[in-house]
Amino acid sequence: MAVDGLHQFELVEKMGFVRMSGTEEERRAAQILVDEIEAMGVSADTRTFEVKDGTVIKAVFEVIAPERKEYTVTGYKCAGCTKEGGEDYDFIYIEQFDEINLRNARGKFALINGRATADVYRKMLDAGVAGFMTMGGTVKDTLEDSDLDTRKMRESLTKLGLMPAFHIRMTDALEILKSGATRVHIELKTKNHVHISQNVVAEIKGTKYPDEIVAFGAHYDSVEFSYGVWDNAAGSVTIMEILRHFTKNPPARTVRFIWFGSEEVGLLGSHAYVDSLTNAEAAKHVFMVNCDVGGSILGSNGAHITADESLCKYVEYMAKELGYSTSVRQGVMSSDSVPFADRGIPAINFARGGGQGMGFMHTRYDMISLISAEALAVVTDFAVAFSDRLVNAVIFPVPREIPKNIKDELDKYLGRAPQK
Ligand SMILES: [Zn+2]
């Protein structure tokens, strides 16, 4: 089969500019996809949706004891505001969210280790944390070679409750901990507003089972400062090649391709798509293939199965058969397959992770010099072979159900209390 990796690479390069949710650049990237789809003789549909967003008007963070020092921070968009003029708090570092670390957190401002996932956020709210700060970059960064991005508090978090939140460079966080900071002054002022983002949708009707839909998804937006070639122009071109394959090989089932906008601010494109489906339409979706991160020269392939465990074996056998090196694990991946799985639609996620020394997701170092046509083609070849089998299967082999362990993981990911 052998897809044209060079063509994929050129499309990745063409999309390699910062294209944040709701911006003119995101719209420009959507148009590049539309042009590519239409050049294949397939019609493309651009579907807009509203995004709740915010602006940070003021973000101040100062250590006031034992010594005073102000640090450059960014505030989280859509986070809770402090009162005008700011507030003072005792300071705590939470390296792990266990009872030991959380027992003394009430009414304090916390520097936290890792991301503020819904699970972590809920634990902080329950423990009475007054506000928090995440760290970005590495301790090796200098001011010149690192960017401090402005993060957004996802709706899955804000619906649980509000608190002020900040983001700081790792080098500064290290200095704060070394200085033995005990008390801090914070001020955050944000303003919420709405902007427009879009999904790009293309479809080929099935020749035998037109009422059964296999969905293919990839997000095409990126974050501030990031060219987003690995994450995720690569996945965008992977599903483009799968579409190209089905233009030449008419599928038995309907194949629908969705390039999602605004994934990076809370999977909003995929949520908008799934929310737009009636129950009858959702029931027609038998499966979803999601591609997020790919093309890195140094890297390794992974398949994350958000479906019945039997699919893990299927993929492992197929990988052996075709000589495709990949890790296979069952679980939830933080990507656009989540809203599908939450609606009962099982999914697989194809990814090519960054290799050793290459964890550059969401930074200015997610750049084209680290991507190759060969690395793009190897994953795409397998994704095409896998998709072709599934789409044309006599009996669709993946049970259309989400196993209990995945449901529990989804609850955790989406910040819901576990269902008893
Ligand atoms: Zn991504």
Coordinates of C-alpha atoms and ligand atoms in Angstrom, one line a residue:
M1 CA 0.0 0.0 0.0
A2 CA 2.8 2.5 1.0
V3 CA 1.4 6.0 1.4
D4 CA 3.2 9.0 0.1
G5 CA 5.1 10.3 3.2
L6 CA 6.6 13.2 1.3
H7 CA 3.2 14.6 0.5
Q8 CA 2.2 14.2 4.1
F9 CA 5.4 16.0 5.2
E10 CA 4.7 18.9 2.9
L11 CA 1.2 19.3 4.3
V12 CA 2.5 19.2 7.8
E13 CA 5.0 21.9 6.9
K14 CA 2.2 24.0 5.3
M15 CA 0.3 23.8 8.5
G16 CA 3.3 24.5 10.7
F17 CA 2.2 27.8 12.2
V18 CA 0.7 28.7 15.6
R19 CA -3.0 28.1 15.2
M20 CA -4.8 28.6 18.5
S21 CA -8.4 28.0 19.2
G22 CA -10.7 30.7 17.7
T23 CA -8.0 32.6 15.9
E24 CA -7.6 33.7 12.3
E25 CA -4.7 31.2 12.1
E26 CA -6.9 28.4 13.2
R27 CA -9.4 29.3 10.4
R28 CA -6.5 29.5 7.9
A29 CA -5.5 25.9 8.9
A30 CA -9.1 24.7 8.5
Q31 CA -9.1 26.2 5.0
I32 CA -5.8 24.3 4.1
L33 CA -7.6 21.1 5.1
V34 CA -10.7 22.0 3.1
D35 CA -8.6 22.7 0.0
E36 CA -6.7 19.4 0.4
I37 CA -10.0 17.5 0.8
E38 CA -11.7 19.2 -2.2
A39 CA -8.6 18.5 -4.4
M40 CA -9.5 14.8 -3.9
G41 CA -12.9 15.5 -5.3
V42 CA -14.6 15.1 -1.9
S43 CA -16.8 17.9 -0.5
A44 CA -15.8 19.4 2.8
D45 CA -18.1 20.9 5.4
T46 CA -16.9 23.5 7.9
R47 CA -19.0 23.4 11.1
T48 CA -18.6 26.3 13.5
F49 CA -19.2 26.2 17.3
E50 CA -18.9 28.6 20.1
V51 CA -16.0 28.5 22.6
K52 CA -16.1 30.0 26.0
D53 CA -12.8 31.7 26.5
G54 CA -11.3 34.3 28.7
T55 CA -8.6 37.1 28.8
V56 CA -6.2 37.6 31.7
I57 CA -6.2 41.3 32.6
K58 CA -3.9 41.1 35.6
A59 CA -1.8 38.3 37.1
V60 CA 0.6 39.1 40.0
F61 CA 2.5 36.6 42.1
E62 CA 4.9 37.7 44.8
V63 CA 6.7 35.8 47.6
I64 CA 6.4 38.0 50.7
A65 CA 8.1 35.9 53.4
P66 CA 10.7 35.1 54.4
E67 CA 11.9 37.6 51.7
R68 CA 10.0 39.6 49.1
K69 CA 10.4 38.8 45.5
E70 CA 7.9 39.2 42.6
Y71 CA 7.9 36.6 39.8
T72 CA 6.7 36.7 36.2
V73 CA 3.7 34.4 35.9
T74 CA 0.7 34.0 33.7
G75 CA -2.8 33.7 35.0
Y76 CA -5.2 30.9 33.9
K77 CA -8.0 32.2 31.7
C78 CA -11.5 31.5 33.0
A79 CA -10.1 30.9 36.6
G80 CA -11.5 32.5 39.7
C81 CA -10.5 36.1 40.4
T82 CA -9.0 37.5 43.6
K83 CA -10.3 40.6 45.2
E84 CA -9.1 43.9 43.7
G85 CA -5.6 44.6 45.1
G86 CA -4.9 40.9 45.7
E87 CA -4.8 38.5 48.7
D88 CA -2.1 37.1 50.9
Y89 CA -1.8 33.3 51.7
D90 CA 0.4 30.8 53.4
F91 CA 2.3 28.9 50.8
I92 CA 2.5 25.2 50.3
Y93 CA 4.1 22.8 47.8
I94 CA 2.0 19.8 46.9
E95 CA 4.2 17.2 45.2
Q96 CA 1.7 14.4 45.3
F97 CA -2.0 14.5 46.0
D98 CA -2.2 12.2 48.9
E99 CA -3.7 12.6 52.4
I100 CA -0.3 13.4 53.9
N101 CA 0.3 16.4 51.6
L102 CA -3.3 17.6 51.6
R103 CA -3.9 17.5 55.3
N104 CA -2.4 21.0 55.9
A105 CA -3.6 22.6 52.6
R106 CA -6.8 24.3 53.8
G107 CA -6.8 28.1 53.1
K108 CA -3.3 27.9 51.5
F109 CA -1.9 28.8 48.1
A110 CA -0.3 25.7 46.5
L111 CA 2.5 25.2 44.0
I112 CA 1.7 21.9 42.4
N113 CA 3.7 19.1 40.8
G114 CA 2.1 18.1 37.5
R115 CA -1.0 19.1 35.7
A116 CA -4.2 20.3 37.2
T117 CA -6.3 17.4 36.0
A118 CA -10.0 17.2 36.9
D119 CA -9.1 14.6 39.6
V120 CA -6.3 16.8 41.1
Y121 CA -8.5 19.8 40.9
R122 CA -11.3 18.1 42.7
K123 CA -8.9 17.0 45.4
M124 CA -7.7 20.5 45.9
L125 CA -11.2 21.9 46.2
D126 CA -12.1 19.2 48.7
A127 CA -8.9 20.0 50.7
G128 CA -9.8 23.7 50.8
V129 CA -6.8 24.9 48.7
A130 CA -7.2 28.7 48.1
G131 CA -5.4 28.9 44.8
F132 CA -2.7 27.0 42.9
M133 CA 0.2 27.4 40.5
T134 CA 1.5 25.0 37.9
M135 CA 5.1 24.9 36.5
G136 CA 6.2 24.8 32.9
G137 CA 9.4 24.0 31.1
T138 CA 12.5 22.5 32.7
V139 CA 15.0 23.7 35.3
K140 CA 17.5 24.0 32.5
D141 CA 15.5 26.8 30.8
T142 CA 16.7 30.4 30.6
L143 CA 14.4 33.3 30.1
E144 CA 15.4 33.6 26.4
D145 CA 14.9 30.0 25.4
S146 CA 11.6 29.4 27.1
D147 CA 8.1 30.7 26.7
L148 CA 5.5 31.1 29.5
D149 CA 2.1 30.2 28.0
T150 CA -1.2 31.4 29.2
R151 CA -3.3 28.4 30.2
K152 CA -7.0 28.1 30.4
M153 CA -9.1 26.5 33.1
R154 CA -11.2 23.9 31.3
E155 CA -15.0 23.9 31.8
S156 CA -14.7 20.4 33.3
L157 CA -12.8 22.1 36.1
T158 CA -14.6 25.4 36.5
K159 CA -17.9 23.6 36.8
L160 CA -16.6 22.0 40.0
G161 CA -15.8 25.4 41.6
L162 CA -13.5 28.4 41.0
M163 CA -10.2 29.4 42.4
P164 CA -7.3 31.6 41.1
A165 CA -4.6 29.8 39.2
F166 CA -1.2 30.7 37.8
H167 CA 1.6 29.2 35.7
I168 CA 5.3 29.8 36.3
R169 CA 8.7 28.8 34.8
M170 CA 10.3 25.8 36.4
T171 CA 13.5 27.7 37.1
D172 CA 11.5 30.2 39.1
A173 CA 9.5 27.5 40.9
L174 CA 12.8 25.9 41.9
E175 CA 14.1 29.2 43.3
I176 CA 10.9 29.7 45.3
L177 CA 11.2 26.3 46.9
K178 CA 14.9 26.7 47.6
S179 CA 14.2 30.1 49.3
G180 CA 11.8 28.4 51.7
A181 CA 8.9 30.6 50.8
T182 CA 6.1 30.6 53.4
R183 CA 3.8 33.4 52.4
V184 CA 2.7 34.8 49.1
H185 CA 0.7 37.7 47.6
I186 CA -1.5 36.9 44.6
E187 CA -3.8 39.0 42.3
L188 CA -5.7 37.7 39.4
K189 CA -8.3 39.4 37.2
T190 CA -9.8 37.6 34.2
K191 CA -12.7 38.4 31.9
N192 CA -14.7 35.7 30.0
H193 CA -15.9 36.0 26.5
V194 CA -17.0 33.8 23.6
H195 CA -15.3 33.1 20.2
I196 CA -15.9 30.9 17.2
S197 CA -13.9 27.8 16.2
Q198 CA -14.7 25.1 13.6
N199 CA -14.5 21.5 12.7
V200 CA -13.9 20.3 9.1
V201 CA -16.0 17.3 8.1
A202 CA -15.8 15.0 5.0
E203 CA -17.7 11.8 4.3
I204 CA -17.8 8.9 1.9
K205 CA -20.9 6.8 2.0
G206 CA -20.6 3.1 2.6
T207 CA -21.4 0.8 -0.4
K208 CA -22.8 -2.0 1.8
Y209 CA -23.6 -0.7 5.2
P210 CA -24.2 3.0 4.7
D211 CA -25.9 3.3 8.1
E212 CA -22.8 2.2 10.0
I213 CA -20.3 5.0 10.5
V214 CA -16.6 4.7 11.3
A215 CA -15.4 8.1 12.4
F216 CA -11.8 9.3 11.9
G217 CA -10.6 12.2 14.0
A218 CA -7.6 14.5 14.5
H219 CA -7.3 17.9 16.0
Y220 CA -5.6 20.6 13.9
D221 CA -5.3 23.4 16.4
S222 CA -2.1 24.1 18.4
V223 CA -1.2 26.0 21.5
E224 CA 0.5 29.4 22.1
F225 CA 4.1 29.4 20.8
S226 CA 3.8 25.9 19.3
Y227 CA 4.0 25.2 15.5
G228 CA 2.1 22.1 16.3
V229 CA 3.6 19.8 13.7
W230 CA 4.1 16.8 15.9
D231 CA 0.9 17.8 17.9
N232 CA -1.0 17.5 15.7
A233 CA -0.6 18.5 12.0
A234 CA 0.9 15.0 11.9
G235 CA -2.4 13.3 12.9
S236 CA -4.3 15.6 10.6
V237 CA -2.4 14.4 7.6
T238 CA -2.6 10.8 8.7
I239 CA -6.4 10.8 8.5
M240 CA -6.1 12.8 5.3
E241 CA -4.3 9.8 3.8
I242 CA -6.9 7.4 5.2
L243 CA -9.5 9.5 3.4
R244 CA -7.4 9.4 0.2
H245 CA -7.3 5.6 0.5
F246 CA -11.1 5.4 0.7
T247 CA -11.5 7.7 -2.3
K248 CA -9.7 5.0 -4.3
N249 CA -11.2 2.0 -2.5
P250 CA -14.9 2.6 -1.8
P251 CA -15.6 1.5 1.8
A252 CA -18.3 -1.0 2.8
R253 CA -19.3 1.2 5.8
T254 CA -19.6 5.0 5.8
V255 CA -16.4 6.7 6.7
R256 CA -16.6 10.2 8.2
F257 CA -13.6 12.3 8.8
I258 CA -13.5 15.2 11.3
W259 CA -10.7 17.6 11.8
F260 CA -11.3 19.1 15.2
G261 CA -10.7 22.7 16.2
S262 CA -10.0 23.7 19.8
E263 CA -8.8 20.4 21.2
E264 CA -6.1 22.1 23.1
V265 CA -8.5 24.1 25.2
G266 CA -10.6 21.1 26.4
L267 CA -11.5 18.8 23.5
L268 CA -14.1 21.4 22.4
G269 CA -14.3 20.4 18.7
S270 CA -15.0 16.8 19.5
H271 CA -17.4 17.7 22.3
A272 CA -19.2 20.0 19.8
Y273 CA -19.4 17.2 17.2
V274 CA -20.6 14.5 19.6
D275 CA -23.1 16.9 21.3
S276 CA -24.6 17.7 17.9
L277 CA -25.5 14.0 17.3
T278 CA -29.0 12.8 18.0
N279 CA -29.2 9.5 19.8
A280 CA -30.1 7.8 16.5
E281 CA -27.1 9.4 14.8
A282 CA -24.8 8.5 17.6
A283 CA -26.0 4.9 17.5
K284 CA -24.9 4.7 13.9
H285 CA -21.3 5.4 14.9
V286 CA -19.8 2.0 15.5
F287 CA -16.2 3.1 16.1
M288 CA -13.7 6.0 16.1
V289 CA -10.1 6.2 15.0
N290 CA -8.2 9.1 16.5
C291 CA -4.7 10.2 15.5
D292 CA -2.9 12.5 17.9
V293 CA 0.8 13.2 17.7
G294 CA 3.0 11.7 15.0
G295 CA 5.9 12.1 12.6
S296 CA 8.7 12.5 15.2
I297 CA 12.0 11.1 13.9
L298 CA 13.0 10.0 17.4
G299 CA 10.0 8.3 18.8
S300 CA 8.0 5.2 19.1
N301 CA 4.5 4.1 18.1
G302 CA 1.6 3.5 20.4
A303 CA -2.0 2.4 20.1
H304 CA -4.3 3.3 22.9
I305 CA -7.4 1.3 22.9
T306 CA -10.5 3.0 24.4
A307 CA -12.6 -0.1 23.8
D308 CA -13.1 -3.7 24.7
E309 CA -9.8 -5.5 25.6
S310 CA -10.2 -7.9 22.7
L311 CA -9.2 -5.1 20.4
C312 CA -5.8 -5.0 22.1
K313 CA -5.1 -8.6 21.0
Y314 CA -6.4 -7.8 17.5
V315 CA -4.0 -4.9 17.1
E316 CA -1.1 -6.9 18.6
Y317 CA -1.7 -9.7 16.1
M318 CA -2.0 -7.3 13.2
A319 CA 1.1 -5.5 14.2
K320 CA 3.1 -8.8 14.2
E321 CA 1.6 -9.8 10.9
L322 CA 2.6 -6.5 9.3
G323 CA 5.9 -6.0 11.1
Y324 CA 4.7 -2.8 12.8
S325 CA 6.4 -1.9 16.1
T326 CA 4.0 -0.5 18.6
S327 CA 3.0 -0.5 22.2
V328 CA -0.6 -1.4 22.8
R329 CA -2.5 -0.5 25.9
Q330 CA -6.1 -0.2 26.9
G331 CA -7.1 3.1 28.5
V332 CA -8.2 6.7 28.0
M333 CA -6.0 9.1 26.1
S334 CA -6.3 12.8 26.7
S335 CA -7.6 13.5 23.2
D336 CA -10.7 13.7 21.0
S337 CA -11.6 10.1 21.5
V338 CA -12.8 11.0 25.0
P339 CA -16.2 12.6 24.0
F340 CA -16.9 9.6 21.6
A341 CA -16.1 7.0 24.3
D342 CA -18.3 9.0 26.8
R343 CA -21.1 8.7 24.3
G344 CA -20.6 4.9 24.1
I345 CA -18.5 4.9 20.9
P346 CA -15.4 2.8 21.2
A347 CA -12.1 4.1 19.8
I348 CA -8.5 3.5 19.0
N349 CA -5.8 6.3 19.2
F350 CA -2.8 6.1 17.0
A351 CA 0.2 8.1 18.3
R352 CA 3.9 8.4 17.7
G353 CA 5.4 9.6 21.0
G354 CA 8.4 11.8 21.2
G355 CA 11.7 9.9 21.9
Q356 CA 14.3 10.3 24.5
G357 CA 15.2 14.0 25.0
M358 CA 12.3 15.1 22.9
G359 CA 9.4 15.9 25.2
F360 CA 8.6 19.2 23.4
M361 CA 4.9 19.1 23.3
H362 CA 3.2 22.5 23.6
T363 CA 6.4 24.5 23.1
R364 CA 8.3 26.3 20.4
Y365 CA 10.4 23.2 19.9
D366 CA 7.5 21.2 18.4
M367 CA 9.1 22.0 15.0
I368 CA 9.4 20.6 11.5
S369 CA 13.1 19.7 11.8
L370 CA 12.2 16.9 14.2
I371 CA 9.6 15.4 11.8
S372 CA 10.2 13.1 8.8
A373 CA 8.2 11.7 5.9
E374 CA 9.3 8.2 6.8
A375 CA 8.1 8.5 10.4
L376 CA 4.7 9.9 9.2
A377 CA 4.4 7.1 6.6
V378 CA 5.1 4.2 8.9
V379 CA 2.2 5.0 11.3
T380 CA -0.1 6.0 8.4
D381 CA 0.5 2.7 6.6
F382 CA -0.6 0.7 9.6
A383 CA -3.5 3.0 10.3
V384 CA -4.7 2.6 6.7
A385 CA -4.4 -1.2 6.9
F386 CA -6.2 -1.4 10.2
S387 CA -9.0 1.0 9.1
D388 CA -9.5 -0.8 5.8
R389 CA -10.1 -4.1 7.6
L390 CA -12.4 -2.7 10.1
V391 CA -14.4 -0.6 7.7
N392 CA -14.9 -3.5 5.3
A393 CA -15.4 -6.3 7.9
V394 CA -18.2 -8.7 7.2
I395 CA -19.2 -8.5 10.9
F396 CA -17.9 -5.5 12.7
P397 CA -15.4 -7.1 15.1
V398 CA -15.3 -4.5 17.9
P399 CA -18.1 -4.7 20.5
R400 CA -20.0 -1.4 20.5
E401 CA -19.7 -1.0 24.3
I402 CA -17.4 0.8 26.7
P403 CA -16.0 -1.6 29.4
K404 CA -16.5 -0.7 33.1
N405 CA -12.8 0.1 33.7
I406 CA -12.8 2.6 30.8
K407 CA -16.0 4.1 32.1
D408 CA -14.3 4.6 35.5
E409 CA -11.3 6.2 33.8
L410 CA -13.6 8.5 31.8
D411 CA -15.4 9.6 35.0
K412 CA -12.0 10.5 36.5
Y413 CA -10.8 12.3 33.4
L414 CA -14.0 14.3 33.0
G415 CA -14.0 15.3 36.7
R416 CA -17.1 13.3 37.6
A417 CA -17.5 11.6 40.9
P418 CA -17.2 7.8 40.3
Q419 CA -20.6 6.2 39.6
K420 CA -21.5 3.7 42.3
Ligands
ZN1 ZN -2.7 16.8 20.5

